[in-house]
Amino acid sequence: MANTASLKIDDKSYELPIITGVEDEVALDISKLRGMSGAITLDPGYKNTGSCSSAITFLDGEKGILRYRGYAIEELAEKADFLEVAFLLIFGELPTKEQYQKFHADIKKQSIVDEDVKKILDAFPKSAHPMGVLSSLTSALTSFNPSSVNVNSEEDMYRAIVKILGKFPVLVAWTLRKKQGLPLDYGDDDLGYVQNILKMMFKSPSGEYKQNKILIEALDKLLILHADHEQNCSTSTVRIVGSSHAGLFASISAGISALWGPLHGGANQAVLEMLEAIKADGGDTKKYMAKAKDKDDPFRLMGFGHRVYKNFDPRAKIIKKAADEVLGDLGVEDPILDIAKGLEKEALEDQYFVDRKLYPNVDFYSGIIYRAMDIPTEMFTVMFALGRLPGWIAQWREMRLNKEPIGRPRQLYVGSPSRSFVPMENR
Ligand code: SDX
């Protein structure tokens, strides 16, 4: 591979350095392009534009490969637990037993949320979407933890990181229980990270919470599968907000808002609503396939397609298998799962989807498992955020440690040329 690319504009040639990644991806370094040529590049949605070099996650959309710090997602989902994967993503290596225990102990020390945060929660109507509540509460954490804003040393960053890993699950549980009219409480410091989350979310006020191994393993796996996905919409948001040196909590809050959208993490809720609509329509998948292909109809087959994967999303394969296992283990019969499988089969045989390489993505089956776990549909994207938290943290930390410049894209102006002001009486 040459180490420069030549660009010709009119009678001038410009040399652009070529950078090759670990997996032989090729990038043209255009950081000096405007200075050399006066030209910028234009790439709506950044489909062809890399925003950074990153050592955290690698994915190959053509081959359906996903690795966190070099480890295959299939291995991590089978052999690791969520807190172990969080440590791996954030610090770059799988933790030793001592590192794991210290990380968890440091997180537990930071898992109390100021009681005044409940007053903010009380101000929301019960009808409020939990993603909006969670984004607000996460941003509010800054007010109760001001030292987490100006983090320049790795020690300062570590303190902010264990704070959000300790407090975020509490905010998730409180957001759910507030909607359900249940008391807002804590879990138990003696429990594992995921066990503690389940207890905070589901403990009945009048009884002991019995841990269910199936739920623990299912949630562990789902959170691992959602933990990072390189420069997706919400992660890019976290990086660009963090690049202004806004604090970690403010950056995560912005990421939550980006994830909320139905084209992104909000798709897992939209998939269930779509499947429910198909079920209510007597299982008429053909009608929804036709809607998805009709250019005049804004409807899309939710849970299908992906900006990067033009093959099966490896996470979707794992989640589809887990859905069968979890529902079977829980003894849950859910016709929605059969509708989902029927829809997938139809789409994979349909020329429109084949031509556009539209396959099921991470959101297509995840909601079916959340539903079997008695998690309300409106909370599905919150569960996505809970899983994605370590990835957002890892990406924010990498951006800060690399001392990356503030994100500030250019534009191509296509508005009015220069013109003089006209007084209102003359308009
Ligand atoms: C996530 O980026 C990430 O990594 C995200 C994520 C992560 O882990 O962070 O993986 C999580 O967000 C998964 C995606 C969840 N979203 C959905 O399931 C919503 C439905 N999917 C689409 O809206 C769409 O596929 C996107 C948004 C996911 C990707 O859109 P792109 O890459 O911008 O592709 P596009 O809109 O240019 O579509 C290309 C063609 C178009 O048709 P033509 O104009 O070429 O005729 O495919 C069509 C689109 O209309 N198309 C679909 C479709 N997705 C794309 N048609 C029907 N149904 C769909 N779902």
XYZ file of C-alpha atoms and ligand atoms in Angstrom:
487
model
C 0.000 0.000 0.000
C 1.429 3.437 -0.947
C 1.821 5.826 1.989
C 0.342 8.839 0.203
C -2.663 9.475 -2.064
C -2.535 12.145 -4.795
C -5.396 14.595 -5.228
C -5.574 16.797 -8.293
C -7.619 20.044 -8.267
C -7.302 22.029 -11.509
C -3.627 22.019 -12.361
C -2.447 21.436 -8.778
C -1.684 18.118 -7.106
C -1.786 17.479 -3.384
C -0.332 14.525 -1.472
C -2.485 13.109 1.337
C -0.841 10.758 3.850
C -2.362 7.241 3.957
C -2.715 5.700 7.424
C -3.335 1.949 7.754
C -5.131 0.499 10.782
C -4.351 -2.709 12.660
C -6.894 -4.653 10.574
C -5.572 -3.121 7.322
C -8.301 -0.477 7.098
C -7.040 2.452 5.012
C -7.598 6.145 5.875
C -6.627 9.301 4.017
C -5.341 11.905 6.459
C -7.095 15.118 5.326
C -6.162 17.142 8.432
C -4.094 19.546 6.270
C -6.312 19.487 3.161
C -7.982 22.895 3.637
C -4.693 24.575 4.461
C -3.058 23.095 1.352
C -5.912 23.424 -1.157
C -8.664 25.592 0.360
C -11.040 22.677 -0.190
C -12.926 20.721 2.488
C -14.614 17.323 2.161
C -18.396 16.870 2.441
C -19.892 13.650 3.859
C -23.439 13.965 5.362
C -23.836 11.368 8.138
C -20.089 10.740 8.043
C -20.628 7.522 6.048
C -17.057 7.705 4.717
C -15.379 9.823 7.376
C -13.381 8.646 10.377
C -13.583 11.008 13.363
C -10.681 9.517 15.305
C -8.215 6.698 15.683
C -9.393 4.359 18.434
C -7.984 1.265 20.141
C -11.227 0.199 21.831
C -13.568 -1.617 19.420
C -13.100 -3.095 15.971
C -15.971 -4.087 13.731
C -16.012 -5.371 10.176
C -19.452 -4.730 8.694
C -18.888 -6.888 5.642
C -17.750 -9.925 7.638
C -19.984 -9.344 10.682
C -17.036 -9.159 13.105
C -17.156 -7.311 16.454
C -14.246 -7.268 18.937
C -13.710 -5.312 22.189
C -9.974 -4.612 22.670
C -9.259 -7.557 20.338
C -11.535 -10.093 22.039
C -14.394 -11.532 19.918
C -17.852 -10.539 21.131
C -18.923 -14.214 20.946
C -16.225 -15.187 23.511
C -16.901 -12.272 25.835
C -20.670 -12.878 25.786
C -20.081 -16.522 26.719
C -17.161 -16.321 29.158
C -17.022 -12.857 30.789
C -19.336 -10.868 33.023
C -20.466 -7.324 32.363
C -18.228 -5.605 34.945
C -15.211 -7.516 33.594
C -16.043 -6.288 30.071
C -16.536 -2.745 31.396
C -13.017 -2.866 32.889
C -11.644 -4.266 29.605
C -13.247 -1.544 27.495
C -12.232 1.311 29.795
C -8.681 0.260 30.740
C -7.741 -1.952 27.779
C -7.046 -5.280 29.498
C -9.124 -8.002 31.152
C -8.824 -7.434 34.940
C -6.996 -9.729 37.349
C -9.100 -10.927 40.280
C -7.596 -8.209 42.503
C -8.197 -5.484 39.894
C -11.790 -6.675 39.451
C -12.446 -6.681 43.209
C -10.913 -3.206 43.700
C -12.861 -1.802 40.709
C -16.127 -3.190 42.083
C -15.339 -1.974 45.620
C -14.556 1.535 44.335
C -17.823 1.549 42.381
C -19.852 0.407 45.389
C -18.381 3.243 47.476
C -19.809 5.667 44.926
C -23.228 4.115 44.431
C -25.212 6.452 46.711
C -27.201 9.155 44.970
C -28.019 12.423 46.766
C -31.570 12.247 48.128
C -32.315 15.627 46.494
C -32.106 13.879 43.083
C -35.445 12.300 44.029
C -36.969 15.783 44.033
C -35.977 16.150 40.371
C -37.493 12.753 39.653
C -40.696 13.775 41.446
C -41.045 16.765 39.124
C -41.525 14.521 36.055
C -45.026 13.343 35.066
C -45.430 9.545 35.256
C -46.012 9.683 31.484
C -42.487 11.030 30.878
C -40.371 8.768 28.650
C -37.665 7.186 30.830
C -34.887 8.159 28.397
C -35.720 11.838 28.902
C -35.808 11.363 32.659
C -32.514 9.454 32.668
C -30.750 12.024 30.503
C -31.867 14.794 32.886
C -30.924 12.917 36.060
C -27.512 12.013 34.591
C -26.824 15.644 33.767
C -28.018 16.599 37.267
C -25.321 14.331 38.756
C -22.857 17.047 37.784
C -24.508 19.476 40.211
C -24.155 16.987 43.057
C -20.607 15.961 42.072
C -18.952 19.175 40.764
C -15.423 17.757 41.151
C -16.186 15.373 38.282
C -16.163 18.215 35.740
C -12.554 19.448 35.495
C -10.843 16.094 35.149
C -7.324 16.320 33.761
C -5.403 13.620 35.618
C -6.071 9.894 35.219
C -6.885 9.800 38.950
C -9.571 12.493 38.492
C -10.960 10.556 35.518
C -11.010 7.319 37.518
C -12.961 9.017 40.317
C -15.571 10.332 37.829
C -15.748 6.904 36.143
C -16.471 4.895 39.312
C -19.013 7.536 40.324
C -21.078 7.172 37.169
C -20.736 3.359 37.160
C -22.044 3.367 40.747
C -24.811 5.925 40.396
C -26.168 5.239 36.894
C -27.756 1.858 37.753
C -29.477 3.547 40.713
C -30.912 6.215 38.390
C -32.082 3.473 35.995
C -33.835 1.582 38.818
C -35.360 4.746 40.302
C -36.613 5.852 36.853
C -38.389 2.489 36.413
C -39.811 2.340 39.926
C -41.018 5.938 39.887
C -43.155 5.097 36.839
C -44.465 2.046 38.687
C -45.239 3.988 41.863
C -42.788 1.853 43.846
C -40.371 3.016 46.598
C -36.956 4.177 45.449
C -34.294 2.227 47.235
C -30.900 0.580 46.891
C -29.879 -2.979 46.307
C -27.235 -4.697 48.355
C -23.492 -4.047 48.436
C -22.863 -7.759 48.929
C -24.283 -8.547 45.499
C -22.567 -8.628 42.119
C -22.980 -5.629 39.796
C -25.748 -7.146 37.669
C -27.429 -8.931 40.597
C -27.576 -5.560 42.390
C -29.193 -3.923 39.342
C -31.874 -6.639 39.189
C -32.618 -6.286 42.905
C -32.890 -2.470 42.686
C -35.214 -2.755 39.695
C -37.451 -5.620 40.780
C -37.437 -5.984 44.591
C -40.996 -5.993 45.921
C -41.441 -3.552 48.846
C -43.052 -6.304 50.875
C -40.763 -9.217 50.314
C -37.270 -10.595 49.825
C -35.868 -10.447 46.268
C -34.879 -13.918 45.100
C -32.088 -13.836 42.507
C -32.893 -15.801 39.354
C -29.825 -17.269 37.617
C -31.537 -17.139 34.224
C -32.238 -13.418 34.537
C -28.727 -12.693 35.818
C -27.113 -14.524 32.891
C -29.521 -12.997 30.359
C -28.943 -9.449 31.575
C -25.174 -9.966 31.827
C -25.097 -11.145 28.213
C -27.372 -8.366 26.922
C -25.338 -5.657 28.668
C -22.074 -7.089 27.285
C -23.515 -7.178 23.754
C -24.511 -3.509 24.004
C -21.343 -2.304 25.730
C -19.589 -0.593 22.817
C -19.826 -0.222 19.065
C -17.051 2.168 17.948
C -18.176 5.559 16.566
C -21.984 5.141 16.444
C -24.276 8.151 16.757
C -24.450 8.285 20.572
C -20.762 7.495 21.125
C -19.751 10.190 18.643
C -22.022 12.525 20.609
C -20.293 11.634 23.884
C -16.902 12.237 22.279
C -17.792 15.588 20.725
C -19.490 16.903 23.874
C -16.545 15.695 25.962
C -14.119 17.333 23.517
C -15.275 20.751 24.793
C -14.154 19.534 28.264
C -17.741 19.383 29.486
C -17.692 16.811 32.306
C -18.204 13.052 31.950
C -21.791 13.158 33.295
C -22.799 15.926 30.852
C -21.197 13.977 27.981
C -23.011 10.762 28.968
C -26.289 12.691 29.296
C -25.865 13.904 25.707
C -25.164 10.331 24.585
C -28.398 9.160 26.237
C -30.337 11.765 24.271
C -28.744 10.649 20.995
C -29.405 6.969 21.759
C -33.107 7.743 22.393
C -33.852 8.230 18.689
C -35.803 5.400 16.953
C -33.164 5.160 14.217
C -30.594 4.329 16.916
C -31.132 2.776 20.354
C -34.826 3.690 20.393
C -35.273 1.009 17.731
C -35.544 -1.770 20.339
C -38.733 -0.185 21.677
C -39.956 0.533 18.116
C -39.378 -3.136 17.154
C -41.690 -4.383 19.909
C -44.321 -1.790 19.021
C -44.051 -2.880 15.372
C -44.335 -6.584 16.256
C -47.307 -5.855 18.520
C -48.973 -3.955 15.641
C -48.367 -6.905 13.299
C -49.810 -9.268 15.900
C -52.871 -7.013 16.288
C -53.165 -7.099 12.488
C -53.504 -10.885 12.630
C -49.803 -11.463 11.945
C -49.950 -9.798 8.530
C -46.198 -9.385 8.012
C -46.662 -8.839 4.264
C -48.448 -5.518 4.903
C -45.507 -4.231 6.977
C -42.953 -5.478 4.476
C -44.813 -3.536 1.772
C -44.890 -0.426 3.972
C -41.141 -0.759 4.620
C -40.461 -0.843 0.860
C -42.855 1.972 -0.033
C -40.779 5.124 -0.546
C -43.864 7.251 0.159
C -44.327 5.569 3.519
C -41.957 6.782 6.299
C -42.309 3.360 7.977
C -39.102 1.317 8.180
C -38.727 -2.285 9.307
C -37.427 -1.493 12.761
C -34.524 -3.618 13.952
C -33.386 -4.094 10.355
C -30.502 -2.457 8.517
C -27.315 -0.907 9.807
C -24.939 1.845 8.798
C -21.935 -0.486 9.056
C -23.143 -4.110 9.075
C -23.942 -5.226 5.524
C -24.097 -8.768 6.851
C -25.623 -10.283 9.972
C -25.033 -8.153 13.085
C -23.099 -10.685 15.213
C -24.933 -9.426 18.292
C -28.315 -10.182 16.674
C -27.267 -13.791 16.112
C -26.318 -14.211 19.780
C -29.447 -12.434 21.054
C -31.743 -14.476 18.774
C -30.270 -17.700 20.236
C -30.515 -16.286 23.762
C -34.170 -15.348 23.212
C -35.047 -18.981 22.558
C -33.036 -20.107 25.612
C -34.320 -17.463 28.043
C -37.977 -17.815 27.071
C -37.596 -21.590 27.245
C -35.898 -21.465 30.666
C -38.497 -19.026 31.982
C -41.307 -21.089 30.469
C -42.535 -18.026 28.586
C -44.576 -18.587 25.424
C -44.440 -15.338 23.415
C -46.104 -15.328 19.971
C -44.171 -12.125 19.268
C -40.986 -14.220 18.974
C -42.565 -16.334 16.241
C -43.754 -13.207 14.414
C -40.200 -11.800 14.637
C -38.720 -15.001 13.211
C -41.313 -15.034 10.417
C -40.586 -11.424 9.562
C -36.833 -12.083 9.549
C -37.243 -15.070 7.225
C -39.430 -13.062 4.829
C -37.084 -10.068 4.785
C -33.990 -12.206 4.197
C -35.680 -13.677 1.117
C -36.998 -10.354 -0.200
C -35.065 -8.757 -3.081
C -35.462 -5.219 -1.677
C -33.748 -6.225 1.569
C -31.228 -8.493 -0.142
C -30.222 -5.752 -2.608
C -29.745 -3.259 0.230
C -28.009 -5.794 2.509
C -30.539 -5.201 5.274
C -30.173 -7.757 8.071
C -31.528 -7.915 11.629
C -29.489 -5.687 13.958
C -28.903 -5.716 17.704
C -32.341 -4.210 18.353
C -34.426 -6.785 16.515
C -34.591 -9.504 19.189
C -33.373 -7.783 22.362
C -36.791 -6.447 23.331
C -38.250 -9.953 23.320
C -35.867 -10.935 26.105
C -36.429 -7.718 28.059
C -40.181 -8.377 27.848
C -39.760 -11.898 29.149
C -37.848 -10.334 32.061
C -40.881 -8.109 32.807
C -39.068 -4.969 31.743
C -41.615 -2.477 30.330
C -41.225 -1.632 26.619
C -40.507 2.033 27.372
C -37.485 0.925 29.425
C -35.853 -1.052 26.597
C -33.692 1.833 25.396
C -32.742 2.601 28.994
C -31.392 -0.965 29.186
C -29.435 -0.253 26.001
C -27.953 2.843 27.700
C -27.083 0.784 30.793
C -25.142 -1.611 28.584
C -23.521 1.144 26.507
C -22.313 3.109 29.535
C -18.848 1.469 29.758
C -18.321 2.016 26.034
C -19.240 5.672 26.288
C -16.880 6.005 29.275
C -14.045 4.217 27.458
C -14.415 6.398 24.358
C -14.617 9.601 26.430
C -11.506 8.593 28.417
C -9.565 7.727 25.231
C -10.507 11.090 23.677
C -9.379 12.989 26.810
C -6.156 10.975 27.301
C -5.299 11.516 23.625
C -5.842 15.252 24.234
C -7.994 15.384 21.081
C -8.965 18.878 19.844
C -12.510 20.225 20.299
C -14.802 18.749 17.644
C -15.796 21.463 15.179
C -16.711 20.270 11.640
C -16.715 22.665 8.657
C -19.624 23.129 6.215
C -20.406 24.064 2.637
C -22.467 27.285 2.609
C -25.381 27.148 0.149
C -27.436 30.101 1.455
C -27.959 33.668 0.157
C -24.971 35.575 -1.225
C -24.132 38.904 0.497
C -27.088 41.363 0.534
C -27.986 44.704 2.275
C -30.547 45.164 5.032
C -34.000 46.423 3.881
C -36.016 48.441 6.444
C -39.311 46.758 7.376
C -41.443 49.543 5.765
C -39.794 48.773 2.418
C -40.232 44.947 2.475
C -28.295 0.852 16.285
O -24.197 2.705 14.308
C -24.281 1.776 15.196
O -23.359 1.050 15.497
C -25.640 1.686 15.896
C -25.851 0.501 16.811
C -24.968 0.553 18.035
O -24.675 -0.517 18.608
O -24.660 1.689 18.480
O -25.582 -0.700 16.107
C -27.290 0.454 17.327
O -28.627 1.994 16.191
C -28.814 -0.210 15.333
C -29.801 0.373 14.272
C -31.187 0.508 14.905
N -32.091 1.200 13.992
C -33.109 0.573 13.369
O -33.321 -0.641 13.425
C -34.028 1.507 12.574
C -34.307 0.908 11.190
N -33.040 0.940 10.417
C -32.842 2.084 9.564
O -33.491 3.255 9.837
C -31.452 2.174 8.932
O -31.129 0.917 8.499
C -30.308 2.734 9.776
C -30.635 4.069 10.320
C -29.962 1.800 10.894
C -29.102 2.851 8.861
O -29.431 3.777 7.888
P -28.348 4.251 6.782
O -27.053 3.570 6.964
O -28.350 5.758 6.753
O -28.929 3.658 5.477
P -29.926 4.411 4.524
O -30.990 5.089 5.350
O -29.130 5.223 3.560
O -30.650 3.169 3.773
C -30.099 2.637 2.600
C -31.312 2.079 1.850
C -32.418 3.128 1.654
O -33.165 2.718 0.505
P -32.790 3.415 -0.953
O -32.902 4.932 -0.751
O -31.364 2.969 -1.252
O -33.817 2.852 -1.888
O -31.919 1.030 2.635
C -33.228 1.432 3.009
C -33.306 2.933 2.855
O -34.640 3.348 2.610
N -33.411 1.011 4.404
C -34.521 0.475 4.896
C -34.238 0.166 6.239
N -32.969 0.534 6.521
C -32.467 1.060 5.383
N -35.725 0.217 4.332
C -36.665 -0.353 5.136
N -36.459 -0.669 6.462
C -35.266 -0.428 7.018
N -35.071 -0.737 8.311
